[in-house]
Amino acid sequence: MIKLIIAVCAFALCVSTQAQRLRIGEHSSGMQVKYTVKGVSNENGKMVYLEDRLTSKAVDSTIVAKGKFAFKGQADKDAIFGITYDQKDWRSWRMLFFNDGKTVSVNMNDSTLKGSPLNERLAYYNKEITGLPSSYYPGHKGKMTKKMFDEERETLLPAALIVEGQRCFGTKELIRMLEEKPAYAEHPKVKEYEKTLRWMNTGNYVVKSAKSEEQKAADKKAKDTYVGQQFTDFEMVDTLGNAHKLSEYVGNGRWVFVDFWASWCGPCRREMPNVVAAYEKFHGKGLDIVGVSLDGQRAPWVEAIEKLKMPWTQLSDLKGWESLVTKVYKVNAIPDNLLIDPQGKIVARGLHEEGLHAKLAEVLK
């Protein structure tokens, strides 16, 4: 009798999950539903945009008048929308919601939202994960990201913050998670993003099993051993195919920031404006940067350099995760970096966001 009850419960859960997946699939089938957005803002006279997060294009815009604004229209069911003041700047804050046919009320002053239960939970996680000061990450933000991906596994919610999932778990682990077929993996935004993840190394990329906490700790320890040591030289080519050694730039009386990145790496691209700002601020005080890419193809690598406006030296062997630097400097996740002093000694590693500027200000007094 007990076995029968368990079987019935399991069947009911399966039916519920399958029904939810069918509803999620409706987005890709082109089913349209109406959306109504009512907003309040203190930014009178300012333009506010409604953005499709799949295409990153504005689908509507209006001006805040008397502290209010509104959007009405029709779009794909479960499409992910973002509301922002600066549609062209991907770093600007966005209120996110799913187009589920329910009226959405947003407050741009305190980043709160009222709507369906799913959208209210999304507003909560969006604020906790992307809206808090960067100093909270990876502590608080990482904890909240893991909580969201765990508790919302059979809902759409993680699809809206899939990029944060990559930042938290890493590319390989996120792909492994998607291969387990959670409900959010069926969303077009995730399917499109997964293509980018799998394209990363074009034929060389291999998904590996998730690392244990012990393995992660061992990786960190291995990386930390480089700090305080003299740099290890290597040779790669620039965007024109000319070979260069790291020693051409390091040990010549200037500080050198070696930036490990790739065009397919979302967190790298989000961090790059911060690196550009650091270059502009400290280059005249003695800082050089050498970019080392883990790309697998030249075209997207060069395109990203131009689009992200990186004026410094760029090197790569175009071998993706099989790159020489992954072995020489134990690079197993990006963005990663080294700060090397004028004598060629590595003095810091893994500098990001405000931490990068603070360290450079300290050493380049």
Coordinates of C-alpha atoms in Angstrom, one line a residue:
M1 CA 0.0 0.0 0.0
I2 CA 2.8 2.4 0.9
K3 CA 4.6 1.6 -2.3
L4 CA 1.4 2.4 -4.2
I5 CA 1.0 5.8 -2.5
I6 CA 4.7 6.6 -3.3
A7 CA 4.2 5.6 -6.9
V8 CA 1.0 7.8 -7.2
C9 CA 2.8 10.8 -5.6
A10 CA 5.8 10.3 -8.0
F11 CA 3.4 10.2 -11.0
A12 CA 1.6 13.4 -9.9
L13 CA 5.0 15.2 -9.5
C14 CA 6.0 14.0 -12.9
V15 CA 2.8 15.2 -14.5
S16 CA 3.1 18.6 -12.7
T17 CA 6.7 19.0 -13.9
Q18 CA 5.8 18.0 -17.5
A19 CA 2.9 20.5 -17.5
Q20 CA 5.2 23.2 -16.4
R21 CA 7.7 22.4 -19.1
L22 CA 4.9 22.5 -21.7
R23 CA 4.0 26.0 -20.5
I24 CA 7.7 27.0 -20.7
G25 CA 7.9 25.6 -24.2
E26 CA 5.0 27.9 -25.3
H27 CA 7.5 30.8 -25.4
S28 CA 9.4 29.3 -28.3
S29 CA 6.2 28.3 -30.1
G30 CA 5.4 32.0 -30.6
M31 CA 2.4 32.2 -28.3
Q32 CA 1.7 35.9 -27.6
V33 CA 0.3 37.5 -24.4
K34 CA -0.4 41.1 -23.4
Y35 CA 1.9 42.9 -21.0
T36 CA 1.0 45.9 -18.9
V37 CA 3.6 47.8 -16.9
K38 CA 2.9 50.5 -14.4
G39 CA 5.9 52.3 -13.1
V40 CA 6.9 55.1 -10.7
S41 CA 10.2 57.0 -10.7
N42 CA 11.7 60.2 -9.3
E43 CA 13.5 60.8 -12.6
N44 CA 11.0 63.1 -14.2
G45 CA 11.7 63.9 -17.8
K46 CA 14.1 60.9 -18.2
M47 CA 13.7 58.3 -20.9
V48 CA 12.9 54.8 -19.7
Y49 CA 13.3 51.7 -21.9
L50 CA 11.5 48.3 -22.1
E51 CA 14.1 45.8 -23.3
D52 CA 13.9 42.3 -24.6
R53 CA 16.6 40.5 -22.7
L54 CA 16.9 37.7 -25.4
T55 CA 17.9 40.2 -28.1
S56 CA 19.1 43.0 -25.8
K57 CA 17.0 45.4 -28.0
A58 CA 14.5 48.1 -26.8
V59 CA 11.0 47.2 -27.7
D60 CA 9.5 50.4 -26.3
S61 CA 10.4 53.6 -24.6
T62 CA 8.7 56.5 -22.9
I63 CA 9.4 59.5 -20.7
V64 CA 8.8 59.7 -17.0
A65 CA 6.1 62.3 -16.3
K66 CA 4.8 63.4 -12.9
G67 CA 6.7 60.5 -11.4
K68 CA 5.0 57.8 -13.5
F69 CA 5.5 55.8 -16.7
A70 CA 3.7 52.9 -18.4
F71 CA 4.1 50.3 -21.1
K72 CA 1.5 48.2 -22.9
G73 CA 1.8 45.8 -25.7
Q74 CA 2.0 42.1 -26.7
A75 CA 5.0 39.8 -26.9
D76 CA 6.0 36.2 -26.6
K77 CA 4.8 34.4 -23.5
D78 CA 7.5 34.2 -20.8
A79 CA 9.8 36.6 -22.7
I80 CA 12.2 38.2 -20.3
F81 CA 11.9 42.0 -20.1
G82 CA 14.2 44.5 -18.5
I83 CA 13.3 48.1 -17.6
T84 CA 16.3 50.5 -17.6
Y85 CA 17.2 54.2 -18.0
D86 CA 20.2 53.5 -20.1
Q87 CA 19.5 50.8 -22.7
K88 CA 22.9 51.1 -24.4
D89 CA 24.9 50.4 -21.3
W90 CA 24.7 46.8 -20.3
R91 CA 26.1 47.7 -16.8
S92 CA 23.1 49.9 -15.9
W93 CA 20.5 48.5 -13.5
R94 CA 17.5 46.6 -14.9
M95 CA 14.3 45.6 -13.4
L96 CA 13.6 42.2 -14.7
F97 CA 10.3 40.3 -15.2
F98 CA 8.7 37.5 -17.3
N99 CA 5.9 38.3 -19.7
D100 CA 3.3 36.0 -18.1
G101 CA 0.2 38.1 -18.9
K102 CA 0.0 39.6 -15.4
T103 CA 0.2 43.3 -14.7
V104 CA 3.6 44.4 -13.4
S105 CA 4.0 47.4 -11.1
V106 CA 7.6 48.6 -10.7
N107 CA 9.2 51.1 -8.5
M108 CA 12.5 52.4 -10.0
N109 CA 13.3 54.3 -6.8
D110 CA 13.7 51.3 -4.6
S111 CA 14.0 48.5 -7.2
T112 CA 10.8 46.7 -6.0
L113 CA 8.2 45.0 -8.1
K114 CA 4.6 43.8 -7.7
G115 CA 3.2 41.1 -10.0
S116 CA 2.9 37.4 -10.2
P117 CA 4.6 35.3 -7.5
L118 CA 7.3 34.3 -9.9
N119 CA 8.1 37.9 -10.9
E120 CA 8.1 39.0 -7.3
R121 CA 10.6 36.3 -6.5
L122 CA 12.7 37.3 -9.5
A123 CA 12.7 41.0 -8.3
Y124 CA 14.0 39.8 -4.9
Y125 CA 16.8 37.7 -6.3
N126 CA 17.7 40.3 -9.0
K127 CA 18.2 42.9 -6.3
E128 CA 20.1 40.5 -4.0
I129 CA 22.4 39.2 -6.7
T130 CA 23.0 42.1 -9.1
G131 CA 21.8 45.1 -7.1
L132 CA 24.0 45.0 -4.0
P133 CA 27.6 46.5 -3.9
S134 CA 30.2 44.4 -5.5
S135 CA 32.0 43.9 -2.2
Y136 CA 29.2 41.4 -1.3
Y137 CA 30.2 39.1 -4.1
P138 CA 31.2 36.2 -4.0
G139 CA 30.0 35.9 -0.4
H140 CA 26.5 37.1 -0.3
K141 CA 25.8 37.2 -4.0
G142 CA 27.3 33.8 -4.5
K143 CA 25.2 32.3 -1.7
M144 CA 22.0 33.9 -3.1
T145 CA 22.8 32.7 -6.6
K146 CA 23.3 29.1 -5.4
K147 CA 20.1 29.3 -3.4
M148 CA 18.1 30.6 -6.4
F149 CA 19.4 27.9 -8.8
D150 CA 18.7 25.2 -6.2
E151 CA 15.2 26.3 -5.0
E152 CA 14.0 27.5 -8.4
R153 CA 15.3 24.5 -10.4
E154 CA 11.8 23.6 -11.7
T155 CA 10.8 27.2 -12.5
L156 CA 11.7 29.8 -15.2
L157 CA 13.4 32.1 -12.7
P158 CA 17.1 31.2 -13.2
A159 CA 16.8 31.8 -16.9
A160 CA 16.6 35.6 -16.2
L161 CA 19.9 35.5 -14.3
I162 CA 21.6 32.8 -16.3
V163 CA 24.7 35.0 -16.7
E164 CA 25.1 35.3 -13.0
G165 CA 24.9 31.5 -12.9
Q166 CA 28.0 31.3 -15.1
R167 CA 29.8 33.8 -12.9
C168 CA 29.0 31.9 -9.7
F169 CA 29.4 28.2 -10.9
G170 CA 31.8 28.6 -13.8
T171 CA 31.1 27.7 -17.4
K172 CA 31.8 24.0 -17.2
E173 CA 29.7 23.4 -14.1
L174 CA 26.8 25.5 -15.5
I175 CA 26.8 23.3 -18.7
R176 CA 26.7 20.2 -16.5
M177 CA 23.8 21.6 -14.6
L178 CA 21.9 22.3 -17.9
E179 CA 22.5 18.8 -19.0
E180 CA 20.4 17.6 -16.1
K181 CA 17.5 19.3 -17.8
P182 CA 16.1 21.6 -15.2
A183 CA 12.9 23.4 -16.2
Y184 CA 14.7 26.7 -16.9
A185 CA 16.9 25.1 -19.4
E186 CA 14.0 25.0 -21.8
H187 CA 13.7 28.8 -22.0
P188 CA 15.0 30.4 -25.3
K189 CA 17.3 32.7 -23.4
V190 CA 19.1 29.8 -21.8
K191 CA 19.2 27.8 -25.0
E192 CA 20.8 30.7 -26.8
Y193 CA 23.2 31.3 -24.0
E194 CA 24.1 27.6 -23.9
K195 CA 25.2 27.8 -27.5
T196 CA 27.7 30.5 -26.5
L197 CA 29.0 28.3 -23.6
R198 CA 29.5 25.3 -25.9
W199 CA 31.0 27.3 -28.7
M200 CA 33.7 28.6 -26.3
N201 CA 36.5 26.4 -27.5
T202 CA 35.1 25.2 -30.9
G203 CA 35.9 21.5 -30.8
N204 CA 38.4 21.6 -27.9
Y205 CA 35.9 22.3 -25.1
V206 CA 35.2 19.3 -22.9
V207 CA 32.7 19.3 -20.1
K208 CA 34.3 17.9 -16.9
S209 CA 32.7 16.7 -13.8
A210 CA 32.0 19.2 -11.1
K211 CA 34.9 19.8 -8.7
S212 CA 34.6 19.0 -5.1
E213 CA 35.3 21.7 -2.5
E214 CA 38.6 20.0 -1.8
Q215 CA 39.6 20.2 -5.4
K216 CA 38.6 23.9 -5.6
A217 CA 40.6 24.6 -2.5
A218 CA 43.6 22.8 -4.0
D219 CA 43.2 24.9 -7.2
K220 CA 43.2 28.1 -5.2
K221 CA 46.2 27.0 -3.2
A222 CA 48.1 26.2 -6.5
K223 CA 47.2 29.7 -7.9
D224 CA 48.2 31.4 -4.7
T225 CA 51.7 29.9 -4.8
Y226 CA 52.5 32.2 -7.8
V227 CA 52.2 35.3 -5.6
G228 CA 55.7 36.3 -4.4
Q229 CA 57.4 34.3 -7.2
Q230 CA 59.1 35.6 -10.3
F231 CA 57.0 35.4 -13.4
T232 CA 57.3 32.5 -15.8
D233 CA 57.8 33.4 -19.4
F234 CA 55.7 32.2 -22.4
E235 CA 55.3 32.9 -26.0
M236 CA 52.1 33.6 -28.0
V237 CA 51.0 35.6 -31.1
D238 CA 49.3 38.9 -31.4
T239 CA 46.2 39.7 -33.5
L240 CA 48.4 40.0 -36.6
G241 CA 50.1 36.6 -36.0
N242 CA 53.4 38.0 -34.8
A243 CA 55.1 36.1 -31.9
H244 CA 55.8 37.8 -28.6
K245 CA 57.1 36.7 -25.3
L246 CA 55.7 37.9 -22.0
S247 CA 59.3 39.0 -21.1
E248 CA 59.1 41.7 -23.7
Y249 CA 56.7 43.6 -21.5
V250 CA 57.6 42.3 -18.0
G251 CA 60.7 43.2 -16.0
N252 CA 61.4 46.4 -17.9
G253 CA 60.7 48.9 -15.1
R254 CA 56.9 49.1 -15.4
W255 CA 54.1 47.4 -13.6
V256 CA 52.3 44.9 -15.8
F257 CA 48.8 43.6 -15.4
V258 CA 48.4 40.3 -17.2
D259 CA 44.6 39.8 -17.9
F260 CA 43.4 36.3 -18.7
W261 CA 40.0 36.6 -20.6
A262 CA 38.1 35.4 -23.7
S263 CA 35.5 36.9 -26.0
W264 CA 33.0 34.2 -25.1
C265 CA 33.4 34.9 -21.3
G266 CA 30.4 36.9 -20.0
P267 CA 32.0 37.8 -16.7
C268 CA 35.2 38.9 -18.6
R269 CA 33.2 41.2 -20.8
R270 CA 31.3 42.7 -17.8
E271 CA 34.6 43.3 -16.0
M272 CA 36.4 44.8 -19.0
P273 CA 35.1 48.4 -18.7
N274 CA 36.6 48.4 -15.2
V275 CA 40.0 47.2 -16.6
V276 CA 39.8 49.9 -19.3
A277 CA 39.1 52.5 -16.6
A278 CA 42.1 51.3 -14.7
Y279 CA 44.3 51.5 -17.8
E280 CA 43.2 55.0 -18.5
K281 CA 43.8 56.1 -14.9
F282 CA 47.2 54.4 -14.2
H283 CA 48.9 53.9 -17.6
G284 CA 50.5 57.3 -17.3
K285 CA 51.7 56.4 -13.8
G286 CA 53.6 53.3 -14.9
L287 CA 51.0 50.6 -15.7
D288 CA 51.0 48.4 -18.8
I289 CA 48.4 45.6 -19.6
V290 CA 48.9 42.4 -21.5
G291 CA 45.7 40.6 -22.5
V292 CA 45.9 36.9 -22.8
S293 CA 42.9 35.3 -24.5
L294 CA 41.5 31.8 -24.2
D295 CA 39.7 32.1 -27.4
G296 CA 39.6 29.3 -30.0
Q297 CA 39.1 31.5 -33.1
R298 CA 40.7 34.7 -34.3
A299 CA 37.6 36.5 -35.6
P300 CA 35.5 36.8 -32.4
W301 CA 38.7 37.5 -30.4
V302 CA 39.6 40.5 -32.6
E303 CA 36.0 41.7 -32.8
A304 CA 35.7 41.7 -29.0
I305 CA 39.0 43.6 -28.6
E306 CA 37.6 46.3 -30.9
K307 CA 34.1 46.4 -29.4
L308 CA 35.4 46.5 -25.8
K309 CA 38.0 49.2 -26.8
M310 CA 41.0 47.6 -25.3
P311 CA 44.1 49.6 -26.4
W312 CA 46.8 47.3 -24.9
T313 CA 48.8 44.4 -26.2
Q314 CA 46.7 41.2 -26.9
L315 CA 48.2 37.7 -27.1
S316 CA 46.7 34.2 -27.7
D317 CA 47.6 30.8 -29.0
L318 CA 43.9 30.3 -29.9
K319 CA 43.7 26.9 -28.2
G320 CA 40.9 27.7 -25.7
W321 CA 41.2 25.8 -22.5
E322 CA 44.2 23.9 -23.9
S323 CA 46.1 27.2 -24.0
L324 CA 49.6 27.2 -22.7
V325 CA 48.8 29.6 -19.9
T326 CA 46.2 27.2 -18.4
K327 CA 49.2 25.0 -17.6
V328 CA 51.9 27.6 -16.9
Y329 CA 49.7 29.6 -14.5
K330 CA 47.0 27.1 -13.5
V331 CA 44.2 29.2 -15.2
N332 CA 41.1 27.1 -14.7
A333 CA 38.5 29.9 -14.6
I334 CA 38.3 33.4 -16.1
P335 CA 38.5 36.3 -15.6
D336 CA 41.8 35.8 -13.9
N337 CA 44.9 38.0 -13.8
L338 CA 48.4 38.6 -12.4
L339 CA 49.9 41.9 -11.2
I340 CA 53.7 41.9 -11.8
D341 CA 56.1 44.5 -10.3
P342 CA 58.8 46.3 -12.3
Q343 CA 61.3 43.6 -11.3
G344 CA 59.2 40.8 -12.6
K345 CA 57.7 39.5 -9.3
I346 CA 54.1 38.5 -9.1
V347 CA 52.6 40.6 -6.3
A348 CA 48.8 39.9 -6.6
R349 CA 46.3 37.7 -8.4
G350 CA 42.6 37.8 -9.1
L351 CA 42.1 41.5 -8.8
H352 CA 38.6 42.7 -9.9
E353 CA 36.2 45.6 -9.6
E354 CA 37.1 48.1 -6.9
G355 CA 39.9 45.7 -5.6
L356 CA 41.8 46.3 -8.9
H357 CA 41.8 50.1 -8.6
A358 CA 42.6 50.0 -4.9
K359 CA 45.7 47.8 -5.4
L360 CA 46.9 49.9 -8.3
A361 CA 46.5 53.0 -6.3
E362 CA 48.5 51.4 -3.5
V363 CA 51.5 50.4 -5.7
L364 CA 51.5 53.3 -8.1
K365 CA 51.6 56.2 -5.5

